[in-house]
Amino acid sequence: MRIIVAGGDGFCGWPTALYLSKQGHDVTIVDNLVRRKIDDELNSNSVTPIATLEERVEKWEELTGKEIQTFTGDLNHYDFLREVFRQTNPDAFVHFAEQRSAPYSMIDREHAVYTQSNNVIGNLNVLYAIKEFAPECHLIKLGTMGEYGTPNIDIEEGYIEIEHKGRKDLLPYPKQPGSFYHLSKVHDSHNIMFACKIWGIRATDLNQGVVYGLHTEETKMDPVLANRVDYDGVYGTALNRFINQAAIGHDITVYGSGGQTRAFLNIEDTVRCVEIAAENPADQGEFRVFNQFTEWFSVNDLAERVQKIAKEEGLDTQVKKIENPRIESEEHYYNAVNTKLRDLGLEPHLLTDDVIRDILRVAVENKERIIEENVLPSITWK
């Protein structure tokens, strides 16, 4: 298939682009490279050194003989997006190209407005481009399990049957997002569902859990293909942040009581889930929702596991509870359904001690790149 990977220079997008290319698809990356600029804004970096996008795709072609075309530009600029569609005529559009950090969206008014305008308007432009230039194109949109929040009932896959005053209906599952970033994802979902209804677009919303991990088989082929690893309090997800704290001998800092429970998946499963969605497209006019995760853990679970592996590696680190910078439930019920991707063939890579150890060893090898003051939260919801 001809597949566009928007946000293909990022943590999820880059390994996905390589994986799809290796599987024989004609892959095009679209990215405005803003994530690299945000590193400069935050005085932060990736633990792993990362090459430029141009160097990355050149190395990939050198190693595999497979070309990945790149377009540098912004989905918010419709003239640019229109030209990308005209030149590529995609069968599938994999949409990672959004500002993905909840803390970043909570810095101030400017960052909240940027997050929502970038994400919502960019996604709306994609919907119009599909309608106008590639009506058979399958939109594979990366959503988030964070759209659902932490309700006191089981989380279904996108829809829930409601019985009210003697009548039943299958309705979109209620959303309780926890940041302006998560709200942008909810708005995206509503816009996509509406576009499917009125224009007959086919779309799959992948409500992804928190992604951890480092390598895929493709990114391990050469250092130039290495993926980025975020560790700071803005973009670093809980597990990766804990591992990098341990690598430099810092306390593993748990927000609040640590009972917050979230869905997780390995980066190797991210790329496979996208492939599954692409190879099993939604029907015309269908807005399909898959919950894309493999396990769930509390923050305390993750902290204790990282501490255990760190000690086995000779690193003495303590788990420390700190004031929670977020407004969220710290003790809650959590049970989410994730059967659709498994039914289509997903074989999960689970969070083993060896996975944690592998990431930790890479962090130790690159610990001189970790800026210590960045491993603590600097942004509060209040």
mmCIF file of C-alpha atoms in Angstrom:
data_model
loop_
_atom_site.group_PDB
_atom_site.id
_atom_site.type_symbol
_atom_site.label_atom_id
_atom_site.label_comp_id
_atom_site.label_asym_id
_atom_site.label_seq_id
_atom_site.Cartn_x
_atom_site.Cartn_y
_atom_site.Cartn_z
ATOM 1 C CA MET A 1 0.000 0.000 0.000
ATOM 2 C CA ARG A 2 0.913 3.655 -0.315
ATOM 3 C CA ILE A 3 1.033 4.832 3.296
ATOM 4 C CA ILE A 4 1.688 8.293 4.704
ATOM 5 C CA VAL A 5 3.105 8.349 8.235
ATOM 6 C CA ALA A 6 2.474 11.841 9.569
ATOM 7 C CA GLY A 7 4.759 12.599 12.492
ATOM 8 C CA GLY A 8 7.177 10.052 11.078
ATOM 9 C CA ASP A 9 10.220 11.652 12.723
ATOM 10 C CA GLY A 10 8.841 11.083 16.230
ATOM 11 C CA PHE A 11 9.046 8.439 18.961
ATOM 12 C CA CYS A 12 6.185 6.325 17.582
ATOM 13 C CA GLY A 13 6.184 7.505 13.978
ATOM 14 C CA TRP A 14 9.810 6.759 13.098
ATOM 15 C CA PRO A 15 9.817 3.049 14.034
ATOM 16 C CA THR A 16 6.374 2.684 12.469
ATOM 17 C CA ALA A 17 7.615 4.122 9.164
ATOM 18 C CA LEU A 18 10.590 1.746 9.127
ATOM 19 C CA TYR A 19 8.473 -1.277 10.014
ATOM 20 C CA LEU A 20 5.891 -0.575 7.312
ATOM 21 C CA SER A 21 8.644 0.031 4.758
ATOM 22 C CA LYS A 22 10.279 -3.270 5.679
ATOM 23 C CA GLN A 23 6.926 -5.018 5.172
ATOM 24 C CA GLY A 24 6.973 -3.812 1.566
ATOM 25 C CA HIS A 25 4.699 -0.766 1.744
ATOM 26 C CA ASP A 26 5.468 2.457 -0.125
ATOM 27 C CA VAL A 27 6.000 4.804 2.841
ATOM 28 C CA THR A 28 6.026 8.594 2.901
ATOM 29 C CA ILE A 29 6.929 10.572 6.032
ATOM 30 C CA VAL A 30 5.335 13.952 6.670
ATOM 31 C CA ASP A 31 6.725 15.941 9.606
ATOM 32 C CA ASN A 32 7.301 19.574 10.525
ATOM 33 C CA LEU A 33 10.198 18.598 12.864
ATOM 34 C CA VAL A 34 8.683 20.669 15.677
ATOM 35 C CA ARG A 35 9.442 18.011 18.295
ATOM 36 C CA ARG A 36 13.161 18.690 17.800
ATOM 37 C CA LYS A 37 12.524 22.422 18.241
ATOM 38 C CA ILE A 38 10.582 21.774 21.454
ATOM 39 C CA ASP A 39 13.725 20.104 22.857
ATOM 40 C CA ASP A 40 15.454 23.458 22.433
ATOM 41 C CA GLU A 41 12.535 25.303 24.020
ATOM 42 C CA LEU A 42 12.584 23.025 27.073
ATOM 43 C CA ASN A 43 16.395 22.781 27.238
ATOM 44 C CA SER A 44 15.981 19.033 26.960
ATOM 45 C CA ASN A 45 17.026 16.207 24.668
ATOM 46 C CA SER A 46 16.719 12.547 23.814
ATOM 47 C CA VAL A 47 18.775 10.156 25.939
ATOM 48 C CA THR A 48 19.827 8.456 22.717
ATOM 49 C CA PRO A 49 21.552 10.626 20.108
ATOM 50 C CA ILE A 50 19.269 10.939 17.082
ATOM 51 C CA ALA A 51 20.301 11.704 13.527
ATOM 52 C CA THR A 52 18.517 14.164 11.269
ATOM 53 C CA LEU A 53 15.513 12.876 9.332
ATOM 54 C CA GLU A 54 17.472 13.185 6.091
ATOM 55 C CA GLU A 55 20.330 11.096 7.519
ATOM 56 C CA ARG A 56 17.877 8.530 8.845
ATOM 57 C CA VAL A 57 16.082 7.869 5.557
ATOM 58 C CA GLU A 58 19.364 7.861 3.608
ATOM 59 C CA LYS A 59 20.781 5.201 5.953
ATOM 60 C CA TRP A 60 17.570 3.159 5.670
ATOM 61 C CA GLU A 61 17.799 3.138 1.883
ATOM 62 C CA GLU A 62 21.506 2.274 2.065
ATOM 63 C CA LEU A 63 20.800 -0.717 4.329
ATOM 64 C CA THR A 64 17.599 -2.018 2.746
ATOM 65 C CA GLY A 65 17.320 -0.561 -0.734
ATOM 66 C CA LYS A 66 13.924 0.812 0.246
ATOM 67 C CA GLU A 67 13.195 4.498 -0.281
ATOM 68 C CA ILE A 68 11.106 6.506 2.169
ATOM 69 C CA GLN A 69 9.971 9.789 0.664
ATOM 70 C CA THR A 70 9.823 12.764 3.047
ATOM 71 C CA PHE A 71 7.862 16.004 3.080
ATOM 72 C CA THR A 72 8.786 18.648 5.648
ATOM 73 C CA GLY A 73 5.771 20.786 6.466
ATOM 74 C CA ASP A 74 2.790 21.368 8.711
ATOM 75 C CA LEU A 75 -0.640 19.722 8.533
ATOM 76 C CA ASN A 76 -2.097 23.057 9.588
ATOM 77 C CA HIS A 77 -1.009 24.452 6.213
ATOM 78 C CA TYR A 78 -3.621 23.056 3.855
ATOM 79 C CA ASP A 79 -1.830 24.044 0.646
ATOM 80 C CA PHE A 80 1.113 21.901 1.761
ATOM 81 C CA LEU A 81 -1.091 18.971 2.775
ATOM 82 C CA ARG A 82 -3.029 19.146 -0.486
ATOM 83 C CA GLU A 83 0.202 18.854 -2.447
ATOM 84 C CA VAL A 84 1.313 15.852 -0.382
ATOM 85 C CA PHE A 85 -1.966 14.081 -1.199
ATOM 86 C CA ARG A 86 -1.721 14.969 -4.881
ATOM 87 C CA GLN A 87 1.799 13.550 -5.129
ATOM 88 C CA THR A 88 1.267 10.386 -3.071
ATOM 89 C CA ASN A 89 -2.413 9.377 -3.512
ATOM 90 C CA PRO A 90 -2.328 7.398 -0.231
ATOM 91 C CA ASP A 91 -4.216 4.202 0.548
ATOM 92 C CA ALA A 92 -3.730 4.847 4.283
ATOM 93 C CA PHE A 93 -2.847 7.885 6.368
ATOM 94 C CA VAL A 94 -1.257 7.086 9.741
ATOM 95 C CA HIS A 95 -1.671 10.164 11.917
ATOM 96 C CA PHE A 96 0.904 10.594 14.697
ATOM 97 C CA ALA A 97 1.501 14.283 13.926
ATOM 98 C CA GLU A 98 0.155 15.911 17.070
ATOM 99 C CA GLN A 99 1.561 17.597 20.160
ATOM 100 C CA ARG A 100 1.488 14.559 22.472
ATOM 101 C CA SER A 101 2.421 15.816 25.938
ATOM 102 C CA ALA A 102 -0.201 16.491 28.609
ATOM 103 C CA PRO A 103 2.221 18.580 30.739
ATOM 104 C CA TYR A 104 3.253 20.653 27.709
ATOM 105 C CA SER A 105 -0.386 21.502 27.081
ATOM 106 C CA MET A 106 -0.728 22.670 30.694
ATOM 107 C CA ILE A 107 2.226 25.105 30.803
ATOM 108 C CA ASP A 108 0.093 28.178 30.156
ATOM 109 C CA ARG A 109 -2.585 29.615 27.859
ATOM 110 C CA GLU A 110 -0.222 29.828 24.889
ATOM 111 C CA HIS A 111 0.738 26.145 25.089
ATOM 112 C CA ALA A 112 -2.870 25.033 25.607
ATOM 113 C CA VAL A 113 -3.977 27.022 22.551
ATOM 114 C CA TYR A 114 -1.061 25.716 20.492
ATOM 115 C CA THR A 115 -1.828 22.116 21.449
ATOM 116 C CA GLN A 116 -5.493 22.303 20.580
ATOM 117 C CA SER A 117 -5.099 24.352 17.401
ATOM 118 C CA ASN A 118 -2.215 22.210 16.131
ATOM 119 C CA ASN A 119 -3.960 18.935 16.902
ATOM 120 C CA VAL A 120 -7.589 19.672 16.125
ATOM 121 C CA ILE A 121 -7.115 21.861 13.042
ATOM 122 C CA GLY A 122 -4.376 19.622 11.656
ATOM 123 C CA ASN A 123 -6.644 16.599 11.997
ATOM 124 C CA LEU A 124 -9.550 18.480 10.436
ATOM 125 C CA ASN A 125 -7.328 19.356 7.474
ATOM 126 C CA VAL A 126 -6.473 15.665 7.057
ATOM 127 C CA LEU A 127 -10.178 14.799 6.976
ATOM 128 C CA TYR A 128 -10.816 17.373 4.253
ATOM 129 C CA ALA A 129 -7.777 16.213 2.263
ATOM 130 C CA ILE A 130 -9.040 12.631 2.333
ATOM 131 C CA LYS A 131 -12.500 13.791 1.244
ATOM 132 C CA GLU A 132 -11.191 15.920 -1.616
ATOM 133 C CA PHE A 133 -8.208 13.935 -2.934
ATOM 134 C CA ALA A 134 -8.280 10.330 -1.665
ATOM 135 C CA PRO A 135 -11.818 9.335 -0.632
ATOM 136 C CA GLU A 136 -10.873 5.633 -0.354
ATOM 137 C CA CYS A 137 -7.925 6.414 1.934
ATOM 138 C CA HIS A 138 -8.142 4.778 5.378
ATOM 139 C CA LEU A 139 -7.383 7.174 8.237
ATOM 140 C CA ILE A 140 -5.491 5.460 11.064
ATOM 141 C CA LYS A 141 -5.556 7.990 13.855
ATOM 142 C CA LEU A 142 -3.545 7.683 17.052
ATOM 143 C CA GLY A 143 -5.832 8.531 19.919
ATOM 144 C CA THR A 144 -5.205 7.824 23.583
ATOM 145 C CA MET A 145 -6.647 5.746 26.403
ATOM 146 C CA GLY A 146 -6.500 9.016 28.331
ATOM 147 C CA GLU A 147 -9.650 10.112 26.504
ATOM 148 C CA TYR A 148 -11.641 7.816 28.779
ATOM 149 C CA GLY A 149 -10.204 8.957 32.102
ATOM 150 C CA THR A 150 -10.667 6.581 35.036
ATOM 151 C CA PRO A 151 -14.385 5.796 35.272
ATOM 152 C CA ASN A 152 -15.753 3.508 37.966
ATOM 153 C CA ILE A 153 -16.965 1.060 35.300
ATOM 154 C CA ASP A 154 -15.181 -1.060 32.688
ATOM 155 C CA ILE A 155 -13.778 0.862 29.715
ATOM 156 C CA GLU A 156 -15.167 -0.551 26.476
ATOM 157 C CA GLU A 157 -13.654 -0.140 23.004
ATOM 158 C CA GLY A 158 -15.079 3.141 21.841
ATOM 159 C CA TYR A 159 -18.786 2.383 22.327
ATOM 160 C CA ILE A 160 -21.062 1.309 25.163
ATOM 161 C CA GLU A 161 -24.632 0.020 25.109
ATOM 162 C CA ILE A 162 -26.845 2.171 27.326
ATOM 163 C CA GLU A 163 -30.331 1.298 28.556
ATOM 164 C CA HIS A 164 -32.277 4.320 29.755
ATOM 165 C CA LYS A 165 -35.964 4.492 30.632
ATOM 166 C CA GLY A 166 -36.755 1.320 28.753
ATOM 167 C CA ARG A 167 -34.788 2.122 25.583
ATOM 168 C CA LYS A 168 -31.333 0.962 24.407
ATOM 169 C CA ASP A 169 -28.716 2.516 22.176
ATOM 170 C CA LEU A 170 -25.050 1.937 21.311
ATOM 171 C CA LEU A 171 -23.338 5.244 22.075
ATOM 172 C CA PRO A 172 -19.788 6.620 22.094
ATOM 173 C CA TYR A 173 -18.163 5.802 25.421
ATOM 174 C CA PRO A 174 -18.209 8.832 27.789
ATOM 175 C CA LYS A 175 -14.946 10.790 27.853
ATOM 176 C CA GLN A 176 -13.275 12.258 30.936
ATOM 177 C CA PRO A 177 -9.969 13.669 29.634
ATOM 178 C CA GLY A 178 -7.398 14.922 32.125
ATOM 179 C CA SER A 179 -5.578 17.719 30.271
ATOM 180 C CA PHE A 180 -5.939 20.142 27.381
ATOM 181 C CA TYR A 181 -3.896 17.645 25.333
ATOM 182 C CA HIS A 182 -6.320 14.807 26.119
ATOM 183 C CA LEU A 183 -9.217 17.118 25.310
ATOM 184 C CA SER A 184 -7.724 17.743 21.868
ATOM 185 C CA LYS A 185 -7.815 14.003 21.245
ATOM 186 C CA VAL A 186 -11.486 13.872 22.255
ATOM 187 C CA HIS A 187 -12.259 16.697 19.820
ATOM 188 C CA ASP A 188 -10.386 14.783 17.105
ATOM 189 C CA SER A 189 -12.472 11.672 17.755
ATOM 190 C CA HIS A 190 -15.708 13.637 17.487
ATOM 191 C CA ASN A 191 -14.609 15.285 14.238
ATOM 192 C CA ILE A 192 -13.547 11.961 12.702
ATOM 193 C CA MET A 193 -16.788 10.250 13.699
ATOM 194 C CA PHE A 194 -18.781 13.073 12.130
ATOM 195 C CA ALA A 195 -16.706 13.021 8.922
ATOM 196 C CA CYS A 196 -17.252 9.273 8.586
ATOM 197 C CA LYS A 197 -20.981 9.831 8.962
ATOM 198 C CA ILE A 198 -21.358 12.625 6.428
ATOM 199 C CA TRP A 199 -18.641 11.839 3.860
ATOM 200 C CA GLY A 200 -18.276 8.065 4.100
ATOM 201 C CA ILE A 201 -14.638 8.234 5.212
ATOM 202 C CA ARG A 202 -13.192 5.025 6.656
ATOM 203 C CA ALA A 203 -11.312 5.560 9.940
ATOM 204 C CA THR A 204 -9.751 3.633 12.799
ATOM 205 C CA ASP A 205 -9.133 5.449 16.079
ATOM 206 C CA LEU A 206 -6.334 3.685 17.958
ATOM 207 C CA ASN A 207 -6.770 4.641 21.597
ATOM 208 C CA GLN A 208 -3.209 3.951 22.581
ATOM 209 C CA GLY A 209 -1.927 3.347 26.084
ATOM 210 C CA VAL A 210 1.315 4.796 27.419
ATOM 211 C CA VAL A 211 4.123 3.611 25.151
ATOM 212 C CA TYR A 212 7.395 2.381 26.627
ATOM 213 C CA GLY A 213 10.459 0.789 25.146
ATOM 214 C CA LEU A 214 13.364 1.731 23.005
ATOM 215 C CA HIS A 215 14.217 -0.512 20.083
ATOM 216 C CA THR A 216 12.418 -2.236 17.279
ATOM 217 C CA GLU A 217 14.141 -4.713 14.983
ATOM 218 C CA GLU A 218 14.483 -1.948 12.402
ATOM 219 C CA THR A 219 15.876 0.789 14.658
ATOM 220 C CA LYS A 220 18.536 -1.653 15.946
ATOM 221 C CA MET A 221 19.990 -2.094 12.456
ATOM 222 C CA ASP A 222 22.288 0.949 12.742
ATOM 223 C CA PRO A 223 22.942 3.765 15.270
ATOM 224 C CA VAL A 224 21.748 6.286 12.677
ATOM 225 C CA LEU A 225 18.298 4.642 12.844
ATOM 226 C CA ALA A 226 18.084 4.909 16.646
ATOM 227 C CA ASN A 227 14.794 6.078 18.101
ATOM 228 C CA ARG A 228 14.475 8.983 20.508
ATOM 229 C CA VAL A 229 13.920 8.322 24.232
ATOM 230 C CA ASP A 230 12.364 11.056 26.348
ATOM 231 C CA TYR A 231 13.022 11.212 30.077
ATOM 232 C CA ASP A 232 12.067 14.686 31.255
ATOM 233 C CA GLY A 233 9.035 15.712 33.286
ATOM 234 C CA VAL A 234 7.287 17.062 30.191
ATOM 235 C CA TYR A 235 7.619 14.346 27.540
ATOM 236 C CA GLY A 236 9.031 11.425 29.505
ATOM 237 C CA THR A 237 6.373 8.796 30.223
ATOM 238 C CA ALA A 238 6.383 7.183 33.668
ATOM 239 C CA LEU A 239 8.384 4.037 32.932
ATOM 240 C CA ASN A 240 11.032 5.657 30.737
ATOM 241 C CA ARG A 241 11.364 8.524 33.239
ATOM 242 C CA PHE A 242 11.833 6.125 36.176
ATOM 243 C CA ILE A 243 14.456 4.132 34.280
ATOM 244 C CA ASN A 244 16.473 7.222 33.446
ATOM 245 C CA GLN A 245 16.235 8.493 37.021
ATOM 246 C CA ALA A 246 17.668 5.172 38.181
ATOM 247 C CA ALA A 247 20.455 5.385 35.588
ATOM 248 C CA ILE A 248 21.833 8.579 37.157
ATOM 249 C CA GLY A 249 21.270 7.517 40.767
ATOM 250 C CA HIS A 250 18.320 9.838 41.283
ATOM 251 C CA ASP A 251 15.321 8.927 43.406
ATOM 252 C CA ILE A 252 12.484 7.354 41.444
ATOM 253 C CA THR A 253 9.810 9.998 41.941
ATOM 254 C CA VAL A 254 6.207 8.836 42.192
ATOM 255 C CA TYR A 255 3.464 11.452 41.931
ATOM 256 C CA GLY A 256 1.149 11.366 44.929
ATOM 257 C CA SER A 257 0.150 7.981 46.340
ATOM 258 C CA GLY A 258 1.178 6.119 43.174
ATOM 259 C CA GLY A 259 -2.104 4.274 42.827
ATOM 260 C CA GLN A 260 -2.794 5.866 39.439
ATOM 261 C CA THR A 261 -3.288 3.007 36.977
ATOM 262 C CA ARG A 262 -2.809 3.317 33.246
ATOM 263 C CA ALA A 263 -2.727 1.090 30.160
ATOM 264 C CA PHE A 264 0.692 0.423 28.594
ATOM 265 C CA LEU A 265 2.217 -1.143 25.507
ATOM 266 C CA ASN A 266 5.636 -1.786 24.039
ATOM 267 C CA ILE A 267 6.793 0.288 21.062
ATOM 268 C CA GLU A 268 7.127 -3.006 19.154
ATOM 269 C CA ASP A 269 3.384 -3.506 19.578
ATOM 270 C CA THR A 270 2.655 0.059 18.440
ATOM 271 C CA VAL A 271 4.130 -0.642 15.007
ATOM 272 C CA ARG A 272 2.349 -3.989 14.730
ATOM 273 C CA CYS A 273 -1.027 -2.495 15.724
ATOM 274 C CA VAL A 274 -0.727 0.100 12.961
ATOM 275 C CA GLU A 275 0.057 -2.656 10.462
ATOM 276 C CA ILE A 276 -2.964 -4.666 11.624
ATOM 277 C CA ALA A 277 -5.221 -1.646 11.207
ATOM 278 C CA ALA A 278 -3.820 -0.905 7.744
ATOM 279 C CA GLU A 279 -4.236 -4.477 6.538
ATOM 280 C CA ASN A 280 -7.770 -4.732 7.949
ATOM 281 C CA PRO A 281 -9.277 -1.347 7.033
ATOM 282 C CA ALA A 282 -12.518 0.040 8.369
ATOM 283 C CA ASP A 283 -15.528 -0.133 6.075
ATOM 284 C CA GLN A 284 -16.631 2.928 4.137
ATOM 285 C CA GLY A 285 -18.347 5.298 6.550
ATOM 286 C CA GLU A 286 -17.197 3.325 9.601
ATOM 287 C CA PHE A 287 -15.604 5.015 12.613
ATOM 288 C CA ARG A 288 -13.890 2.108 14.336
ATOM 289 C CA VAL A 289 -12.221 2.280 17.745
ATOM 290 C CA PHE A 290 -9.524 -0.100 19.009
ATOM 291 C CA ASN A 291 -8.080 0.141 22.515
ATOM 292 C CA GLN A 292 -4.382 -0.245 21.772
ATOM 293 C CA PHE A 293 -2.639 -1.568 24.875
ATOM 294 C CA THR A 294 -1.473 -4.897 26.256
ATOM 295 C CA GLU A 295 -1.245 -4.495 30.057
ATOM 296 C CA TRP A 296 -1.996 -2.023 32.797
ATOM 297 C CA PHE A 297 0.069 -1.064 35.824
ATOM 298 C CA SER A 298 -0.087 1.360 38.686
ATOM 299 C CA VAL A 299 2.682 3.927 39.012
ATOM 300 C CA ASN A 300 3.819 2.137 42.173
ATOM 301 C CA ASP A 301 4.075 -1.149 40.258
ATOM 302 C CA LEU A 302 6.383 0.441 37.705
ATOM 303 C CA ALA A 303 8.538 2.210 40.295
ATOM 304 C CA GLU A 304 9.067 -0.980 42.287
ATOM 305 C CA ARG A 305 9.974 -2.997 39.203
ATOM 306 C CA VAL A 306 12.492 -0.403 38.027
ATOM 307 C CA GLN A 307 14.034 -0.235 41.511
ATOM 308 C CA LYS A 308 14.394 -4.035 41.582
ATOM 309 C CA ILE A 309 16.142 -4.215 38.196
ATOM 310 C CA ALA A 310 18.335 -1.202 39.022
ATOM 311 C CA LYS A 311 19.587 -2.940 42.178
ATOM 312 C CA GLU A 312 20.361 -6.072 40.166
ATOM 313 C CA GLU A 313 22.440 -3.828 37.881
ATOM 314 C CA GLY A 314 24.338 -2.371 40.837
ATOM 315 C CA LEU A 315 22.428 0.913 40.975
ATOM 316 C CA ASP A 316 21.202 2.063 44.379
ATOM 317 C CA THR A 317 18.034 4.093 43.916
ATOM 318 C CA GLN A 318 15.119 4.809 46.219
ATOM 319 C CA VAL A 319 11.417 5.262 45.464
ATOM 320 C CA LYS A 320 10.210 8.615 46.736
ATOM 321 C CA LYS A 321 6.646 9.982 46.813
ATOM 322 C CA ILE A 322 6.363 13.645 45.808
ATOM 323 C CA GLU A 323 3.453 16.046 45.542
ATOM 324 C CA ASN A 324 1.344 15.275 42.496
ATOM 325 C CA PRO A 325 1.563 18.141 39.974
ATOM 326 C CA ARG A 326 -1.577 16.864 38.243
ATOM 327 C CA ILE A 327 -5.240 16.943 39.194
ATOM 328 C CA GLU A 328 -6.233 13.277 38.997
ATOM 329 C CA SER A 329 -7.596 10.396 41.033
ATOM 330 C CA GLU A 330 -4.746 8.565 42.722
ATOM 331 C CA GLU A 331 -6.760 5.546 43.889
ATOM 332 C CA HIS A 332 -9.371 4.286 41.440
ATOM 333 C CA TYR A 333 -10.918 1.336 39.624
ATOM 334 C CA TYR A 334 -9.396 0.434 36.269
ATOM 335 C CA ASN A 335 -10.468 -2.324 33.898
ATOM 336 C CA ALA A 336 -10.281 -1.777 30.153
ATOM 337 C CA VAL A 337 -11.230 -4.007 27.218
ATOM 338 C CA ASN A 338 -8.663 -4.649 24.471
ATOM 339 C CA THR A 339 -9.878 -7.602 22.408
ATOM 340 C CA LYS A 340 -10.195 -6.244 18.862
ATOM 341 C CA LEU A 341 -6.501 -6.022 17.983
ATOM 342 C CA ARG A 342 -5.797 -9.389 19.602
ATOM 343 C CA ASP A 343 -8.615 -10.917 17.567
ATOM 344 C CA LEU A 344 -6.930 -9.555 14.427
ATOM 345 C CA GLY A 345 -3.602 -11.163 15.308
ATOM 346 C CA LEU A 346 -1.714 -8.999 17.802
ATOM 347 C CA GLU A 347 0.740 -11.074 19.840
ATOM 348 C CA PRO A 348 1.801 -8.781 22.690
ATOM 349 C CA HIS A 349 5.348 -8.046 23.806
ATOM 350 C CA LEU A 350 4.855 -7.860 27.565
ATOM 351 C CA LEU A 351 6.829 -5.839 30.099
ATOM 352 C CA THR A 352 9.449 -8.309 31.287
ATOM 353 C CA ASP A 353 12.447 -7.672 33.511
ATOM 354 C CA ASP A 354 14.661 -8.042 30.440
ATOM 355 C CA VAL A 355 12.803 -5.230 28.663
ATOM 356 C CA ILE A 356 13.365 -2.913 31.635
ATOM 357 C CA ARG A 357 16.999 -4.014 31.901
ATOM 358 C CA ASP A 358 17.633 -3.331 28.201
ATOM 359 C CA ILE A 359 16.302 0.224 28.421
ATOM 360 C CA LEU A 360 18.208 0.808 31.676
ATOM 361 C CA ARG A 361 21.515 -0.283 30.184
ATOM 362 C CA VAL A 362 21.082 2.080 27.239
ATOM 363 C CA ALA A 363 20.261 4.895 29.675
ATOM 364 C CA VAL A 364 23.408 4.129 31.694
ATOM 365 C CA GLU A 365 25.512 4.112 28.517
ATOM 366 C CA ASN A 366 24.164 7.578 27.661
ATOM 367 C CA LYS A 367 23.756 8.965 31.186
ATOM 368 C CA GLU A 368 26.000 11.931 30.448
ATOM 369 C CA ARG A 369 23.207 13.157 28.146
ATOM 370 C CA ILE A 370 20.597 13.148 30.937
ATOM 371 C CA ILE A 371 20.044 16.651 32.319
ATOM 372 C CA GLU A 372 19.355 15.960 35.993
ATOM 373 C CA GLU A 373 17.151 18.970 36.698
ATOM 374 C CA ASN A 374 14.810 17.835 33.921
ATOM 375 C CA VAL A 375 13.811 14.548 35.555
ATOM 376 C CA LEU A 376 11.489 16.267 38.046
ATOM 377 C CA PRO A 377 8.142 17.872 37.168
ATOM 378 C CA SER A 378 8.176 21.604 36.516
ATOM 379 C CA ILE A 379 4.569 22.053 35.350
ATOM 380 C CA THR A 380 1.470 21.891 37.542
ATOM 381 C CA TRP A 381 -2.182 21.591 36.598
ATOM 382 C CA LYS A 382 -3.103 24.149 39.255
#
